[in-house]
mmCIF file of C-alpha atoms in Angstrom:
data_model
loop_
_atom_site.group_PDB
_atom_site.id
_atom_site.type_symbol
_atom_site.label_atom_id
_atom_site.label_comp_id
_atom_site.label_asym_id
_atom_site.label_seq_id
_atom_site.Cartn_x
_atom_site.Cartn_y
_atom_site.Cartn_z
ATOM 1 C CA ARG K 213 -48.904 -43.399 19.506
ATOM 2 C CA ARG K 214 -49.640 -42.311 15.965
ATOM 3 C CA PRO K 215 -47.019 -43.370 13.472
ATOM 4 C CA ARG K 216 -44.819 -40.481 12.299
ATOM 5 C CA LEU K 217 -45.569 -39.555 8.711
ATOM 6 C CA ALA K 218 -42.744 -39.098 6.296
ATOM 7 C CA GLU K 219 -42.105 -35.544 5.121
ATOM 8 C CA GLY K 220 -43.677 -34.721 1.819
ATOM 9 C CA PRO K 221 -41.574 -33.225 -0.984
ATOM 10 C CA THR K 222 -43.192 -29.796 -0.503
ATOM 11 C CA LEU K 223 -42.343 -29.609 3.201
ATOM 12 C CA GLY K 224 -38.811 -30.790 2.547
ATOM 13 C CA ARG K 225 -38.234 -28.113 -0.076
ATOM 14 C CA ARG K 226 -39.577 -25.433 2.274
ATOM 15 C CA ARG K 227 -37.171 -26.470 5.014
ATOM 16 C CA THR K 228 -34.318 -26.526 2.556
ATOM 17 C CA ARG K 229 -35.128 -23.014 1.319
ATOM 18 C CA ALA K 230 -35.456 -21.782 4.929
ATOM 19 C CA ALA K 231 -32.040 -23.243 5.777
ATOM 20 C CA VAL K 232 -30.493 -21.600 2.711
ATOM 21 C CA ARG K 233 -32.024 -18.227 3.632
ATOM 22 C CA ALA K 234 -30.782 -18.552 7.220
ATOM 23 C CA GLY K 235 -27.301 -19.382 5.947
ATOM 24 C CA ARG K 236 -27.317 -16.369 3.664
ATOM 25 C CA ARG K 237 -28.420 -14.072 6.502
ATOM 26 C CA THR K 238 -25.640 -15.453 8.711
ATOM 27 C CA ASN K 239 -23.037 -14.987 5.987
ATOM 28 C CA ARG K 240 -24.294 -11.479 5.274
ATOM 29 C CA LEU K 241 -24.158 -10.543 8.957
ATOM 30 C CA GLY K 242 -20.654 -11.954 9.206
ATOM 31 C CA PHE K 243 -19.592 -9.913 6.160
ATOM 32 C CA ILE K 244 -21.088 -6.740 7.618
ATOM 33 C CA LEU K 245 -19.381 -7.240 10.994
ATOM 34 C CA THR K 246 -16.076 -8.053 9.315
ATOM 35 C CA GLY K 247 -16.490 -4.988 7.121
ATOM 36 C CA ILE K 248 -17.124 -2.758 10.135
ATOM 37 C CA VAL K 249 -13.955 -4.022 11.824
ATOM 38 C CA VAL K 250 -11.888 -3.601 8.651
ATOM 39 C CA ALA K 251 -13.286 -0.099 8.025
ATOM 40 C CA PHE K 252 -12.556 0.890 11.638
ATOM 41 C CA LEU K 253 -8.965 -0.375 11.432
ATOM 42 C CA LEU K 254 -8.421 1.453 8.141
ATOM 43 C CA ALA K 255 -9.939 4.653 9.534
ATOM 44 C CA PHE K 256 -7.884 4.406 12.733
ATOM 45 C CA SER K 257 -4.717 3.930 10.679
ATOM 46 C CA ALA K 258 -5.656 7.022 8.681
ATOM 47 C CA LEU K 259 -6.233 8.905 11.948
ATOM 48 C CA VAL K 260 -2.772 8.026 13.247
ATOM 49 C CA MET K 261 -1.176 8.936 9.914
ATOM 50 C CA SER K 262 -3.056 12.257 9.841
ATOM 51 C CA LEU K 263 -1.943 13.264 13.334
ATOM 52 C CA VAL K 264 1.655 12.291 12.592
ATOM 53 C CA LEU K 265 1.806 14.158 9.279
ATOM 54 C CA HIS K 266 0.236 17.225 10.918
ATOM 55 C CA GLU K 267 3.054 17.399 13.453
ATOM 56 C CA VAL K 268 5.746 16.540 10.919
ATOM 57 C CA GLY K 269 4.438 19.446 8.828
ATOM 58 C CA HIS K 270 5.033 21.806 11.760
ATOM 59 C CA ALA K 271 8.489 20.358 12.415
ATOM 60 C CA TYR K 272 9.585 20.550 8.788
ATOM 61 C CA ALA K 273 8.358 24.138 8.391
ATOM 62 C CA ALA K 274 10.254 25.150 11.538
ATOM 63 C CA HIS K 275 13.383 23.473 10.160
ATOM 64 C CA LEU K 276 13.023 25.362 6.873
ATOM 65 C CA PHE K 277 12.862 28.660 8.770
ATOM 66 C CA GLY K 278 16.022 27.925 10.744
ATOM 67 C CA ASP K 279 14.722 26.372 13.984
ATOM 68 C CA ASP K 280 16.066 22.830 14.446
ATOM 69 C CA THR K 281 14.520 22.296 17.913
ATOM 70 C CA ALA K 282 11.962 19.791 16.623
ATOM 71 C CA LYS K 283 14.570 17.999 14.514
ATOM 72 C CA ARG K 284 16.907 17.588 17.501
ATOM 73 C CA GLN K 285 14.024 16.064 19.488
ATOM 74 C CA GLY K 286 13.209 13.565 16.766
ATOM 75 C CA ARG K 287 9.944 15.161 15.661
ATOM 76 C CA LEU K 288 10.765 14.972 11.952
ATOM 77 C CA SER K 289 10.229 11.231 12.291
ATOM 78 C CA LEU K 290 7.170 9.386 10.949
ATOM 79 C CA ASN K 291 7.182 7.163 14.033
ATOM 80 C CA PRO K 292 3.704 7.661 15.614
ATOM 81 C CA LEU K 293 5.039 7.127 19.136
ATOM 82 C CA ARG K 294 7.012 10.373 18.864
ATOM 83 C CA HIS K 295 3.886 12.393 18.130
ATOM 84 C CA LEU K 296 0.685 10.885 19.529
ATOM 85 C CA ASP K 297 -0.926 12.186 22.694
ATOM 86 C CA PRO K 298 -3.009 9.395 24.323
ATOM 87 C CA LEU K 299 -5.777 11.718 25.568
ATOM 88 C CA GLY K 300 -5.962 13.737 22.355
ATOM 89 C CA THR K 301 -6.156 10.587 20.201
ATOM 90 C CA LEU K 302 -8.850 9.057 22.425
ATOM 91 C CA LEU K 303 -10.972 12.222 22.321
ATOM 92 C CA LEU K 304 -10.716 12.403 18.552
ATOM 93 C CA LEU K 305 -12.208 8.909 18.376
ATOM 94 C CA LEU K 306 -14.896 9.545 21.014
ATOM 95 C CA VAL K 307 -16.059 13.145 20.528
ATOM 96 C CA GLY K 308 -14.792 14.033 17.063
ATOM 97 C CA PHE K 309 -11.863 16.361 17.830
ATOM 98 C CA GLY K 310 -8.481 15.966 19.484
ATOM 99 C CA TRP K 311 -4.763 16.647 19.178
ATOM 100 C CA ALA K 312 -1.232 15.230 19.169
ATOM 101 C CA ARG K 313 1.782 16.293 21.234
ATOM 102 C CA PRO K 314 2.730 19.843 20.199
ATOM 103 C CA VAL K 315 5.961 20.215 18.240
ATOM 104 C CA PRO K 316 8.520 22.235 20.247
ATOM 105 C CA ILE K 317 9.643 25.393 18.473
ATOM 106 C CA TYR K 318 11.930 28.312 19.335
ATOM 107 C CA PRO K 319 10.570 31.290 17.354
ATOM 108 C CA PRO K 320 13.581 33.601 18.012
ATOM 109 C CA ALA K 321 15.572 31.168 15.843
ATOM 110 C CA PHE K 322 13.352 31.815 12.821
ATOM 111 C CA ARG K 323 15.063 33.692 10.005
ATOM 112 C CA ALA K 324 11.931 35.823 9.677
ATOM 113 C CA TYR K 325 10.029 35.852 12.962
ATOM 114 C CA ARG K 326 6.524 36.818 11.811
ATOM 115 C CA LEU K 327 6.589 34.832 8.574
ATOM 116 C CA GLY K 328 8.148 31.843 10.333
ATOM 117 C CA LEU K 329 5.549 31.842 13.094
ATOM 118 C CA PHE K 330 2.754 32.051 10.532
ATOM 119 C CA ALA K 331 4.195 29.373 8.223
ATOM 120 C CA VAL K 332 4.947 26.900 11.010
ATOM 121 C CA SER K 333 1.489 27.372 12.512
ATOM 122 C CA VAL K 334 -0.379 26.939 9.239
ATOM 123 C CA ALA K 335 1.754 24.038 7.937
ATOM 124 C CA GLY K 336 -0.044 21.289 9.858
ATOM 125 C CA ILE K 337 -3.448 22.673 8.885
ATOM 126 C CA LEU K 338 -2.513 22.689 5.192
ATOM 127 C CA VAL K 339 -1.314 19.083 5.468
ATOM 128 C CA ASN K 340 -4.676 18.007 6.902
ATOM 129 C CA LEU K 341 -6.638 19.971 4.291
ATOM 130 C CA ALA K 342 -4.617 18.333 1.510
ATOM 131 C CA LEU K 343 -5.249 14.878 3.000
ATOM 132 C CA ALA K 344 -8.970 15.647 3.389
ATOM 133 C CA VAL K 345 -9.215 16.539 -0.306
ATOM 134 C CA LEU K 346 -7.213 13.477 -1.411
ATOM 135 C CA PHE K 347 -9.344 11.071 0.635
ATOM 136 C CA ALA K 348 -12.565 12.733 -0.577
ATOM 137 C CA LEU K 349 -11.421 12.358 -4.190
ATOM 138 C CA ALA K 350 -10.630 8.704 -3.444
ATOM 139 C CA VAL K 351 -14.237 8.235 -2.311
ATOM 140 C CA ARG K 352 -15.500 9.690 -5.601
ATOM 141 C CA GLY K 353 -13.147 7.468 -7.589
ATOM 142 C CA LEU K 354 -14.215 4.315 -5.732
ATOM 143 C CA PHE K 355 -17.874 5.261 -6.175
ATOM 144 C CA ALA K 356 -17.337 5.580 -9.922
ATOM 145 C CA LEU K 357 -15.843 2.065 -9.975
ATOM 146 C CA ASP K 358 -18.461 0.354 -7.782
ATOM 147 C CA PRO K 359 -21.505 2.518 -6.947
ATOM 148 C CA GLU K 360 -23.609 -0.335 -5.555
ATOM 149 C CA GLY K 361 -20.816 -1.584 -3.302
ATOM 150 C CA VAL K 362 -20.165 1.933 -1.985
ATOM 151 C CA TYR K 363 -23.883 2.506 -1.349
ATOM 152 C CA GLY K 364 -24.089 -0.775 0.534
ATOM 153 C CA ALA K 365 -21.063 0.016 2.714
ATOM 154 C CA PHE K 366 -22.376 3.483 3.604
ATOM 155 C CA ARG K 367 -25.841 2.115 4.432
ATOM 156 C CA GLY K 368 -24.331 -0.630 6.581
ATOM 157 C CA SER K 369 -26.058 -3.304 4.533
ATOM 158 C CA GLY K 370 -23.006 -5.069 3.224
ATOM 159 C CA GLY K 371 -21.244 -3.661 0.205
ATOM 160 C CA SER K 372 -17.977 -4.749 -1.366
ATOM 161 C CA ALA K 373 -14.265 -4.451 -0.700
ATOM 162 C CA LEU K 374 -14.203 -1.212 -2.696
ATOM 163 C CA GLY K 375 -17.204 -0.001 -0.692
ATOM 164 C CA LEU K 376 -15.361 -0.599 2.573
ATOM 165 C CA LEU K 377 -12.332 1.266 1.218
ATOM 166 C CA ALA K 378 -14.609 4.151 0.261
ATOM 167 C CA LEU K 379 -16.143 4.191 3.743
ATOM 168 C CA ALA K 380 -12.693 4.242 5.358
ATOM 169 C CA ALA K 381 -11.576 7.001 2.964
ATOM 170 C CA TYR K 382 -14.660 9.045 3.863
ATOM 171 C CA VAL K 383 -13.920 8.713 7.591
ATOM 172 C CA ALA K 384 -10.274 9.624 6.958
ATOM 173 C CA SER K 385 -11.313 12.684 4.948
ATOM 174 C CA SER K 386 -13.698 13.765 7.704
ATOM 175 C CA ILE K 387 -11.016 13.286 10.367
ATOM 176 C CA ASN K 388 -8.524 15.429 8.451
ATOM 177 C CA LEU K 389 -11.113 18.133 7.889
ATOM 178 C CA VAL K 390 -11.904 18.133 11.613
ATOM 179 C CA LEU K 391 -8.211 18.406 12.484
ATOM 180 C CA ALA K 392 -7.753 21.331 10.090
ATOM 181 C CA VAL K 393 -10.810 23.302 11.236
ATOM 182 C CA PHE K 394 -10.309 22.514 14.922
ATOM 183 C CA ASN K 395 -6.714 23.709 14.823
ATOM 184 C CA LEU K 396 -7.790 26.928 13.114
ATOM 185 C CA LEU K 397 -9.623 27.999 16.272
ATOM 186 C CA PRO K 398 -7.809 30.990 17.857
ATOM 187 C CA ILE K 399 -7.602 29.307 21.264
ATOM 188 C CA PRO K 400 -4.163 28.795 22.857
ATOM 189 C CA PRO K 401 -2.313 26.520 22.296
ATOM 190 C CA LEU K 402 -4.063 25.584 19.029
ATOM 191 C CA ASP K 403 -2.459 26.616 15.740
ATOM 192 C CA GLY K 404 -5.088 29.272 15.096
ATOM 193 C CA SER K 405 -3.924 31.253 18.114
ATOM 194 C CA LYS K 406 -0.379 31.430 16.734
ATOM 195 C CA ILE K 407 -1.612 32.338 13.261
ATOM 196 C CA LEU K 408 -3.472 35.236 14.846
ATOM 197 C CA GLN K 409 -0.465 36.070 17.000
ATOM 198 C CA SER K 410 1.772 36.368 13.932
ATOM 199 C CA LEU K 411 -0.496 39.185 12.709
ATOM 200 C CA LEU K 412 -0.699 41.092 16.005
ATOM 201 C CA PRO K 413 1.710 43.795 17.259
ATOM 202 C CA LEU K 414 5.034 42.448 18.515
ATOM 203 C CA ALA K 415 4.539 44.248 21.832
ATOM 204 C CA TRP K 416 1.701 41.836 22.607
ATOM 205 C CA HIS K 417 3.715 38.671 21.940
ATOM 206 C CA PRO K 418 5.386 38.215 25.363
ATOM 207 C CA TRP K 419 1.950 38.288 26.987
ATOM 208 C CA LEU K 420 0.507 35.949 24.352
ATOM 209 C CA TRP K 421 3.335 33.442 24.813
ATOM 210 C CA ARG K 422 2.631 33.375 28.551
ATOM 211 C CA LEU K 423 -0.914 32.178 27.797
ATOM 212 C CA GLU K 424 0.596 28.841 26.707
ATOM 213 C CA GLN K 425 1.032 27.852 30.359
ATOM 214 C CA TYR K 426 -2.767 27.860 30.736
ATOM 215 C CA ALA K 427 -3.297 25.296 27.982
ATOM 216 C CA TRP K 428 -5.008 22.986 30.475
ATOM 217 C CA LEU K 429 -7.695 25.645 31.002
ATOM 218 C CA SER K 430 -8.248 25.941 27.251
ATOM 219 C CA PHE K 431 -8.749 22.194 26.908
ATOM 220 C CA LEU K 432 -11.105 22.204 29.883
ATOM 221 C CA LEU K 433 -13.204 24.901 28.200
ATOM 222 C CA ILE K 434 -13.105 22.984 24.905
ATOM 223 C CA LEU K 435 -14.427 19.849 26.599
ATOM 224 C CA THR K 436 -17.182 21.670 28.517
ATOM 225 C CA VAL K 437 -18.467 25.148 27.658
ATOM 226 C CA LEU K 438 -17.140 25.280 24.086
ATOM 227 C CA ARG K 439 -17.813 21.664 23.143
ATOM 228 C CA GLY K 440 -21.281 22.291 21.680
ATOM 229 C CA PRO K 441 -20.361 25.361 19.591
ATOM 230 C CA ILE K 442 -17.202 23.660 18.325
ATOM 231 C CA GLN K 443 -19.129 20.573 17.243
ATOM 232 C CA GLU K 444 -21.603 22.802 15.391
ATOM 233 C CA VAL K 445 -18.744 24.540 13.572
ATOM 234 C CA LEU K 446 -17.188 21.185 12.662
ATOM 235 C CA ALA K 447 -20.526 19.798 11.441
ATOM 236 C CA PHE K 448 -21.069 22.879 9.253
ATOM 237 C CA ALA K 449 -17.543 22.575 7.846
ATOM 238 C CA ARG K 450 -18.123 18.899 6.971
ATOM 239 C CA GLN K 451 -21.430 19.722 5.291
ATOM 240 C CA VAL K 452 -19.908 22.475 3.138
ATOM 241 C CA PHE K 453 -16.775 20.466 2.327
ATOM 242 C CA PHE K 454 -18.517 17.282 1.186
ATOM 243 C CA THR K 455 -21.154 19.272 -0.692
ATOM 244 C CA LEU K 456 -18.436 20.978 -2.712
ATOM 245 C CA LEU K 457 -16.512 17.757 -3.333
#
């Protein structure tokens, strides 16, 4: 057998540089994967908070107008377990829209029936719109502090801690915008249907309240026939919102 030649200095340096590059790629991949997990956990926490605050907004508005039904059932609490609907939360993560457990209200207890119905229905939507704006402004602030890190996080090519926070804030803003626009749809039992109901003749209300028992049919339509149009509306709303902000 031929004797094995010792490595020359050039070959040794090449192998050393290759090992360093491989180590950097591994570290970079690990950072990206860790960042994705952290961003997802932050965004999921924002999702839970958004759903809870939406329902608390309804409950507090009802309490202000004289209906303590939600308060007596513990729905003024910030405990997520009192508000989250497993299916609605899962769908929000998977298809982009969902819901929490509706806050129980007794409209005849409102001091002003029409105004109370309108205010309670729009309260959760306003909460989500406010959160969407706050998170979007947070993204702009973080971008001003670390533009390269934010660019990297949004491109999925690494980024910085501030970039990951900006990415999570963007997802949280988008989630809140989706919740606000989705709930504006005039489909029972979504908030938009009650906003519309508060403006319609009182003689129609008994019939409109009876539609609540067919909520399962509404959700079936939302997940099938109406899914495409709703997603188009939500996509348009996101485009306009983030263009303005």
